[in-house]
């Protein structure tokens, strides 16, 4: 029989064994992302730490937070949403033609939500449409929102707020006056700012004063316009109805209204617009007509948007801290459990720049 030769086995190098700690550090999620299973603590404890439960002992919380940082773990928002039957989204609902106002409000809300695990989604709507409340209901329910921020003018709609109560949706309302329980309200006190404007123009000696309002259905128009006219009347200055025009809170409406006002005789020596966008429109109309600001026409706006300091001459206006309002509304939703006995409030004030002077003799 042929003799067989024993074959020599080639040694295959083995991978080094991983320690239990190293195995725990291996990310089991897709793309190398850590999951809750990678943290050597019970899932329930990790979940309680993430959701700030008071049931976790301080020393346990400290250990779990250290492990979370070590593994660079971030909770999956979709999974959390399924667990809590809510998404981690806050909605901002608005019907406001002023883009600058909305951008500032959104920036403030994002400031307030930063670090909370919540994100912002926006829902523009037209409150003049008969079915707009149904549209908001669908938006809230489909997105399973944590809560909503209501921006003027929709914040003034009681039917919308009643719908949100019916579906048990958290909400924060921003309004010129107190419209709701303190825990839901941020008050902007618009009337106080307009009162300052009236006193300032009267103190400069203006008597032929015009005003460009927002839409009459807006509470801001009622409060700003009412405070301005009433204060002037108490100081002996009456505004004839022909010197009051309804704008749309837009640049274009400011141009159109100013062209009509500046064609009147006697021509107004000062124009108060109920927002800065319309004041910019007054600047354009005055430029077209060769009317100098402030030499022949004083102009005052409202809100103190960035555009106010960029116009030339820079615009005297009422400062309403819109970004801070958005941040406060978001914070109110995050801490809704802390019931308030008095509403949060902002007090506007007049910022005097270069667009006003006493009327020419």
Short mmCIF file of C-alpha atoms in Angstrom, two decimals:
data_model
loop_
_atom_site.label_atom_id
_atom_site.label_comp_id
_atom_site.label_asym_id
_atom_site.label_seq_id
_atom_site.Cartn_x
_atom_site.Cartn_y
_atom_site.Cartn_z
CA UNK A 1 0.00 0.00 0.00
CA UNK A 2 1.24 3.44 -0.74
CA UNK A 3 2.47 5.25 2.33
CA UNK A 4 0.68 8.46 3.11
CA UNK A 5 2.55 11.54 4.36
CA UNK A 6 1.06 13.56 7.13
CA UNK A 7 0.24 17.09 5.97
CA UNK A 8 1.35 20.02 8.05
CA UNK A 9 -1.48 22.29 9.22
CA UNK A 10 -1.04 26.00 8.66
CA UNK A 11 -1.75 28.01 11.77
CA UNK A 12 -4.52 30.59 11.26
CA UNK A 13 -4.04 33.64 13.45
CA UNK A 14 -6.96 34.28 15.78
CA UNK A 15 -8.48 37.67 16.33
CA UNK A 16 -7.74 38.94 19.81
CA UNK A 17 -10.57 38.38 22.24
CA UNK A 18 -12.43 41.50 23.19
CA UNK A 19 -12.98 42.36 26.76
CA UNK A 20 -16.53 42.57 28.04
CA UNK A 21 -16.12 46.37 28.20
CA UNK A 22 -14.95 46.49 24.58
CA UNK A 23 -17.87 44.32 23.49
CA UNK A 24 -20.25 46.68 25.19
CA UNK A 25 -18.65 49.57 23.36
CA UNK A 26 -19.26 47.96 19.95
CA UNK A 27 -22.08 49.89 18.29
CA UNK A 28 -24.84 47.53 17.26
CA UNK A 29 -26.88 50.17 15.41
CA UNK A 30 -26.66 50.82 11.69
CA UNK A 31 -23.87 53.09 10.52
CA UNK A 32 -21.94 52.62 13.77
CA UNK A 33 -24.46 54.56 15.80
CA UNK A 34 -24.88 53.52 19.42
CA UNK A 35 -28.22 52.13 20.56
CA UNK A 36 -29.74 51.84 23.99
CA UNK A 37 -28.52 48.21 24.08
CA UNK A 38 -24.91 49.41 24.03
CA UNK A 39 -25.21 50.97 27.47
CA UNK A 40 -24.55 48.55 30.32
CA UNK A 41 -27.62 49.59 32.32
CA UNK A 42 -31.23 48.47 32.11
CA UNK A 43 -33.25 50.05 29.28
CA UNK A 44 -35.79 51.36 31.77
CA UNK A 45 -33.10 53.22 33.74
CA UNK A 46 -31.60 54.74 30.59
CA UNK A 47 -35.04 55.84 29.45
CA UNK A 48 -35.77 57.43 32.81
CA UNK A 49 -32.50 59.36 32.74
CA UNK A 50 -33.13 60.63 29.19
CA UNK A 51 -36.63 61.74 30.12
CA UNK A 52 -35.53 63.45 33.35
CA UNK A 53 -37.53 61.16 35.62
CA UNK A 54 -37.30 62.02 39.33
CA UNK A 55 -37.30 58.27 40.09
CA UNK A 56 -33.57 57.93 39.31
CA UNK A 57 -31.07 58.32 42.16
CA UNK A 58 -28.50 61.12 41.61
CA UNK A 59 -25.53 58.72 41.64
CA UNK A 60 -27.22 56.42 39.09
CA UNK A 61 -28.11 59.38 36.89
CA UNK A 62 -24.49 60.55 36.93
CA UNK A 63 -23.21 57.11 35.90
CA UNK A 64 -25.74 56.70 33.09
CA UNK A 65 -25.06 60.19 31.73
CA UNK A 66 -21.33 59.36 31.69
CA UNK A 67 -22.02 56.17 29.70
CA UNK A 68 -24.25 58.08 27.28
CA UNK A 69 -21.45 60.55 26.63
CA UNK A 70 -18.89 57.74 26.29
CA UNK A 71 -20.93 55.92 23.65
CA UNK A 72 -22.13 59.13 21.94
CA UNK A 73 -25.68 57.84 22.31
CA UNK A 74 -28.65 59.88 21.05
CA UNK A 75 -32.23 58.60 21.37
CA UNK A 76 -34.10 57.83 18.16
CA UNK A 77 -36.86 60.47 17.92
CA UNK A 78 -39.15 58.15 15.93
CA UNK A 79 -38.83 55.40 18.53
CA UNK A 80 -39.47 57.86 21.35
CA UNK A 81 -42.48 59.18 19.47
CA UNK A 82 -43.95 55.68 19.21
CA UNK A 83 -43.32 55.01 22.88
CA UNK A 84 -44.94 58.24 24.06
CA UNK A 85 -47.61 58.41 21.34
CA UNK A 86 -46.23 61.88 20.55
CA UNK A 87 -43.64 63.24 18.19
CA UNK A 88 -40.87 65.46 19.45
CA UNK A 89 -42.07 68.39 17.38
CA UNK A 90 -43.41 71.82 18.29
CA UNK A 91 -45.59 73.58 15.73
CA UNK A 92 -45.68 77.29 14.98
CA UNK A 93 -49.00 78.36 13.48
CA UNK A 94 -49.23 81.78 11.90
CA UNK A 95 -51.22 83.98 9.56
CA UNK A 96 -49.01 87.02 9.23
CA UNK A 97 -47.94 88.70 5.98
CA UNK A 98 -44.77 90.15 7.51
CA UNK A 99 -41.92 87.78 6.64
CA UNK A 100 -39.39 89.58 8.87
CA UNK A 101 -41.67 89.20 11.88
CA UNK A 102 -42.13 85.47 11.29
CA UNK A 103 -38.41 84.82 10.72
CA UNK A 104 -37.57 86.55 14.02
CA UNK A 105 -40.29 84.60 15.81
CA UNK A 106 -39.00 81.30 14.41
CA UNK A 107 -35.42 82.13 15.40
CA UNK A 108 -36.54 82.82 18.95
CA UNK A 109 -38.51 79.56 19.15
CA UNK A 110 -35.47 77.63 17.93
CA UNK A 111 -33.39 79.33 20.65
CA UNK A 112 -35.92 78.19 23.24
CA UNK A 113 -35.99 74.58 22.01
CA UNK A 114 -32.23 74.18 21.67
CA UNK A 115 -30.98 71.28 23.75
CA UNK A 116 -34.49 70.04 24.59
CA UNK A 117 -34.65 67.27 21.98
CA UNK A 118 -37.61 69.00 20.34
CA UNK A 119 -37.66 70.46 16.84
CA UNK A 120 -39.78 73.20 15.24
CA UNK A 121 -42.18 72.78 12.32
CA UNK A 122 -44.18 75.67 10.84
CA UNK A 123 -47.73 75.84 9.52
CA UNK A 124 -48.67 79.01 7.63
CA UNK A 125 -52.40 79.42 7.11
CA UNK A 126 -55.03 81.91 6.01
CA UNK A 127 -57.45 82.56 8.84
CA UNK A 128 -59.93 84.07 6.38
CA UNK A 129 -60.59 80.63 4.90
CA UNK A 130 -63.60 78.86 6.36
CA UNK A 131 -61.77 75.53 6.70
CA UNK A 132 -58.47 76.78 8.13
CA UNK A 133 -59.20 75.42 11.63
CA UNK A 134 -59.76 71.95 10.14
CA UNK A 135 -56.40 72.32 8.42
CA UNK A 136 -54.71 73.14 11.73
CA UNK A 137 -56.42 70.16 13.39
CA UNK A 138 -55.11 67.84 10.67
CA UNK A 139 -51.61 69.30 11.00
CA UNK A 140 -51.53 68.83 14.78
CA UNK A 141 -52.91 65.29 14.71
CA UNK A 142 -50.86 63.99 11.79
CA UNK A 143 -47.63 65.34 13.27
CA UNK A 144 -48.63 64.30 16.82
CA UNK A 145 -47.22 67.59 18.07
CA UNK A 146 -45.84 68.12 21.55
CA UNK A 147 -47.53 71.53 21.44
CA UNK A 148 -48.06 74.65 19.31
CA UNK A 149 -47.05 78.30 19.40
CA UNK A 150 -49.84 80.59 18.22
CA UNK A 151 -48.60 83.81 16.60
CA UNK A 152 -50.83 86.87 16.07
CA UNK A 153 -53.30 86.92 14.33
CA UNK A 154 -54.29 83.26 14.80
CA UNK A 155 -53.50 83.57 18.51
CA UNK A 156 -56.56 85.84 18.76
CA UNK A 157 -58.98 83.22 17.37
CA UNK A 158 -61.00 81.67 20.19
CA UNK A 159 -62.49 79.02 17.90
CA UNK A 160 -58.98 77.78 17.06
CA UNK A 161 -57.98 77.68 20.72
CA UNK A 162 -61.16 75.79 21.63
CA UNK A 163 -60.32 73.18 18.99
CA UNK A 164 -56.82 72.73 20.49
CA UNK A 165 -58.37 72.21 23.92
CA UNK A 166 -60.74 69.59 22.49
CA UNK A 167 -57.88 67.51 21.07
CA UNK A 168 -55.78 68.05 24.21
CA UNK A 169 -52.94 69.90 22.47
CA UNK A 170 -50.62 72.12 24.49
CA UNK A 171 -50.45 75.70 23.28
CA UNK A 172 -48.81 79.07 23.99
CA UNK A 173 -50.54 82.26 22.80
CA UNK A 174 -48.80 85.53 21.99
CA UNK A 175 -51.20 88.47 22.15
CA UNK A 176 -51.41 92.20 22.63
CA UNK A 177 -53.65 91.73 25.70
CA UNK A 178 -54.49 88.89 28.09
CA UNK A 179 -56.69 86.39 26.24
CA UNK A 180 -56.34 83.21 28.27
CA UNK A 181 -55.17 81.67 31.52
CA UNK A 182 -51.74 82.85 32.60
CA UNK A 183 -50.11 79.47 31.87
CA UNK A 184 -50.86 79.88 28.15
CA UNK A 185 -50.23 83.61 27.64
CA UNK A 186 -47.44 85.93 26.57
CA UNK A 187 -48.67 89.53 26.54
CA UNK A 188 -46.98 92.15 24.37
CA UNK A 189 -48.74 95.30 25.68
CA UNK A 190 -48.80 96.94 22.23
CA UNK A 191 -50.92 99.86 23.46
CA UNK A 192 -48.13 101.05 25.77
CA UNK A 193 -45.74 101.41 22.83
CA UNK A 194 -48.23 103.42 20.78
CA UNK A 195 -48.86 105.73 23.74
CA UNK A 196 -45.14 106.56 23.79
CA UNK A 197 -45.26 107.40 20.07
CA UNK A 198 -48.18 109.79 20.54
CA UNK A 199 -46.48 111.61 23.40
CA UNK A 200 -43.23 111.92 21.45
CA UNK A 201 -44.78 113.33 18.27
CA UNK A 202 -46.93 115.77 20.21
CA UNK A 203 -43.91 116.93 22.23
CA UNK A 204 -42.09 117.69 18.95
CA UNK A 205 -44.93 120.01 17.98
CA UNK A 206 -46.66 117.90 15.30
CA UNK A 207 -50.37 118.59 14.81
CA UNK A 208 -51.04 117.26 11.28
CA UNK A 209 -50.43 113.61 12.03
CA UNK A 210 -51.43 110.58 9.92
CA UNK A 211 -51.54 106.88 10.73
CA UNK A 212 -51.33 103.72 8.60
CA UNK A 213 -52.92 100.82 10.45
CA UNK A 214 -52.84 97.08 9.96
CA UNK A 215 -55.99 95.12 9.03
CA UNK A 216 -58.85 96.18 11.31
CA UNK A 217 -59.53 92.59 12.43
CA UNK A 218 -56.05 92.35 14.00
CA UNK A 219 -55.94 92.96 17.74
CA UNK A 220 -52.58 94.69 17.27
CA UNK A 221 -54.33 97.29 15.07
CA UNK A 222 -56.95 97.90 17.73
CA UNK A 223 -54.44 98.21 20.56
CA UNK A 224 -51.73 100.18 18.76
CA UNK A 225 -54.11 102.44 16.87
CA UNK A 226 -56.41 102.95 19.83
CA UNK A 227 -53.61 103.85 22.22
CA UNK A 228 -52.14 106.31 19.71
CA UNK A 229 -55.38 108.14 18.85
CA UNK A 230 -56.68 108.30 22.42
CA UNK A 231 -53.41 109.65 23.80
CA UNK A 232 -53.22 112.37 21.15
CA UNK A 233 -56.83 113.35 21.87
CA UNK A 234 -56.08 113.70 25.58
CA UNK A 235 -53.20 116.00 24.64
CA UNK A 236 -55.42 118.17 22.44
CA UNK A 237 -54.56 116.71 19.01
CA UNK A 238 -57.30 115.11 16.93
CA UNK A 239 -56.65 112.99 13.82
CA UNK A 240 -59.23 113.49 11.08
CA UNK A 241 -60.55 110.26 9.57
CA UNK A 242 -59.00 111.07 6.17
CA UNK A 243 -55.55 110.88 7.81
CA UNK A 244 -56.09 107.27 8.92
CA UNK A 245 -55.64 104.54 6.30
CA UNK A 246 -55.80 100.77 6.57
CA UNK A 247 -52.69 98.96 5.38
CA UNK A 248 -51.87 95.27 5.28
CA UNK A 249 -48.67 95.17 7.38
CA UNK A 250 -46.74 94.90 4.09
CA UNK A 251 -44.21 97.14 2.34
CA UNK A 252 -46.48 97.52 -0.70
CA UNK A 253 -49.45 98.65 1.40
CA UNK A 254 -47.21 101.21 3.10
CA UNK A 255 -46.26 102.68 -0.29
CA UNK A 256 -49.86 102.82 -1.49
CA UNK A 257 -51.25 104.40 1.70
CA UNK A 258 -48.41 106.93 1.97
CA UNK A 259 -48.94 108.11 -1.61
CA UNK A 260 -52.55 108.93 -0.77
CA UNK A 261 -51.76 110.57 2.55
CA UNK A 262 -48.99 112.74 1.08
CA UNK A 263 -51.41 114.01 -1.56
CA UNK A 264 -53.70 115.49 1.12
CA UNK A 265 -53.84 119.18 1.97
CA UNK A 266 -52.67 120.12 4.44
CA UNK A 267 -50.05 117.44 4.05
CA UNK A 268 -49.25 115.50 7.23
CA UNK A 269 -45.99 116.43 8.89
CA UNK A 270 -45.71 113.03 10.58
CA UNK A 271 -46.87 109.49 9.79
CA UNK A 272 -47.08 106.67 12.33
CA UNK A 273 -47.21 103.19 10.78
CA UNK A 274 -48.20 100.20 12.89
CA UNK A 275 -45.21 98.18 11.74
CA UNK A 276 -41.76 98.77 10.24
CA UNK A 277 -42.48 97.19 6.84
CA UNK A 278 -45.11 99.84 6.13
CA UNK A 279 -42.76 102.54 7.40
CA UNK A 280 -40.25 101.44 4.76
CA UNK A 281 -43.04 101.84 2.22
CA UNK A 282 -43.56 105.43 3.42
CA UNK A 283 -39.85 106.09 2.78
CA UNK A 284 -40.23 104.94 -0.82
CA UNK A 285 -43.34 107.05 -1.43
CA UNK A 286 -41.66 110.13 0.08
CA UNK A 287 -38.56 109.59 -2.07
CA UNK A 288 -40.68 109.38 -5.23
CA UNK A 289 -42.40 112.64 -4.32
CA UNK A 290 -39.18 114.44 -3.36
CA UNK A 291 -40.21 114.80 0.27
CA UNK A 292 -37.28 114.76 2.70
CA UNK A 293 -37.27 112.64 5.85
CA UNK A 294 -37.17 114.04 8.52
CA UNK A 295 -36.88 117.62 7.20
CA UNK A 296 -40.39 117.61 5.70
CA UNK A 297 -41.87 114.42 7.08
CA UNK A 298 -41.33 112.54 10.34
CA UNK A 299 -41.90 108.78 10.27
CA UNK A 300 -42.28 106.27 13.13
CA UNK A 301 -42.74 102.50 12.86
CA UNK A 302 -43.42 99.64 15.24
CA UNK A 303 -41.58 96.35 16.08
CA UNK A 304 -37.93 97.46 15.62
CA UNK A 305 -37.18 94.82 13.00
CA UNK A 306 -33.61 94.84 11.58
CA UNK A 307 -34.86 96.92 8.64
CA UNK A 308 -35.40 99.88 11.01
CA UNK A 309 -31.70 100.49 11.60
CA UNK A 310 -30.82 99.81 7.93
CA UNK A 311 -33.05 102.51 6.46
CA UNK A 312 -31.61 105.94 5.83
CA UNK A 313 -32.22 107.96 7.87
CA UNK A 314 -32.54 105.23 10.50
CA UNK A 315 -36.12 104.69 11.63
CA UNK A 316 -37.52 105.75 14.99
CA UNK A 317 -39.72 102.85 16.07
CA UNK A 318 -41.24 100.96 18.98
CA UNK A 319 -39.11 98.01 20.02
CA UNK A 320 -41.05 94.82 20.55
CA UNK A 321 -38.56 91.96 21.20
CA UNK A 322 -40.04 89.48 18.72
CA UNK A 323 -37.22 86.96 18.93
CA UNK A 324 -37.44 86.95 22.72
CA UNK A 325 -41.20 86.43 22.44
CA UNK A 326 -40.68 83.33 20.29
CA UNK A 327 -38.10 81.95 22.72
CA UNK A 328 -40.41 82.58 25.68
CA UNK A 329 -43.33 80.83 23.95
CA UNK A 330 -41.18 77.74 23.31
CA UNK A 331 -39.97 77.75 26.91
CA UNK A 332 -43.55 78.03 28.13
CA UNK A 333 -44.43 74.82 26.25
CA UNK A 334 -41.41 73.00 27.68
CA UNK A 335 -42.35 73.88 31.25
CA UNK A 336 -46.12 73.79 30.99
CA UNK A 337 -46.37 71.69 34.14
CA UNK A 338 -45.24 74.72 36.15
CA UNK A 339 -48.61 76.45 36.41
CA UNK A 340 -48.32 80.24 36.39
CA UNK A 341 -50.51 82.62 38.34
CA UNK A 342 -49.61 85.66 36.23
CA UNK A 343 -48.94 85.80 32.48
CA UNK A 344 -45.52 86.45 31.00
CA UNK A 345 -45.36 89.97 29.60
CA UNK A 346 -43.17 92.26 27.51
CA UNK A 347 -43.25 96.05 27.69
CA UNK A 348 -42.43 97.78 24.36
CA UNK A 349 -40.50 101.03 24.33
CA UNK A 350 -39.70 103.78 21.85
CA UNK A 351 -36.28 103.70 20.16
CA UNK A 352 -35.47 107.23 18.96
CA UNK A 353 -33.27 107.38 15.87
CA UNK A 354 -33.06 109.87 12.99
CA UNK A 355 -36.44 109.85 11.22
CA UNK A 356 -38.19 112.51 13.34
CA UNK A 357 -37.80 116.20 14.08
CA UNK A 358 -40.11 119.13 14.83
CA UNK A 359 -42.27 120.15 11.85
CA UNK A 360 -40.95 122.82 9.52
CA UNK A 361 -42.39 126.22 10.34
#
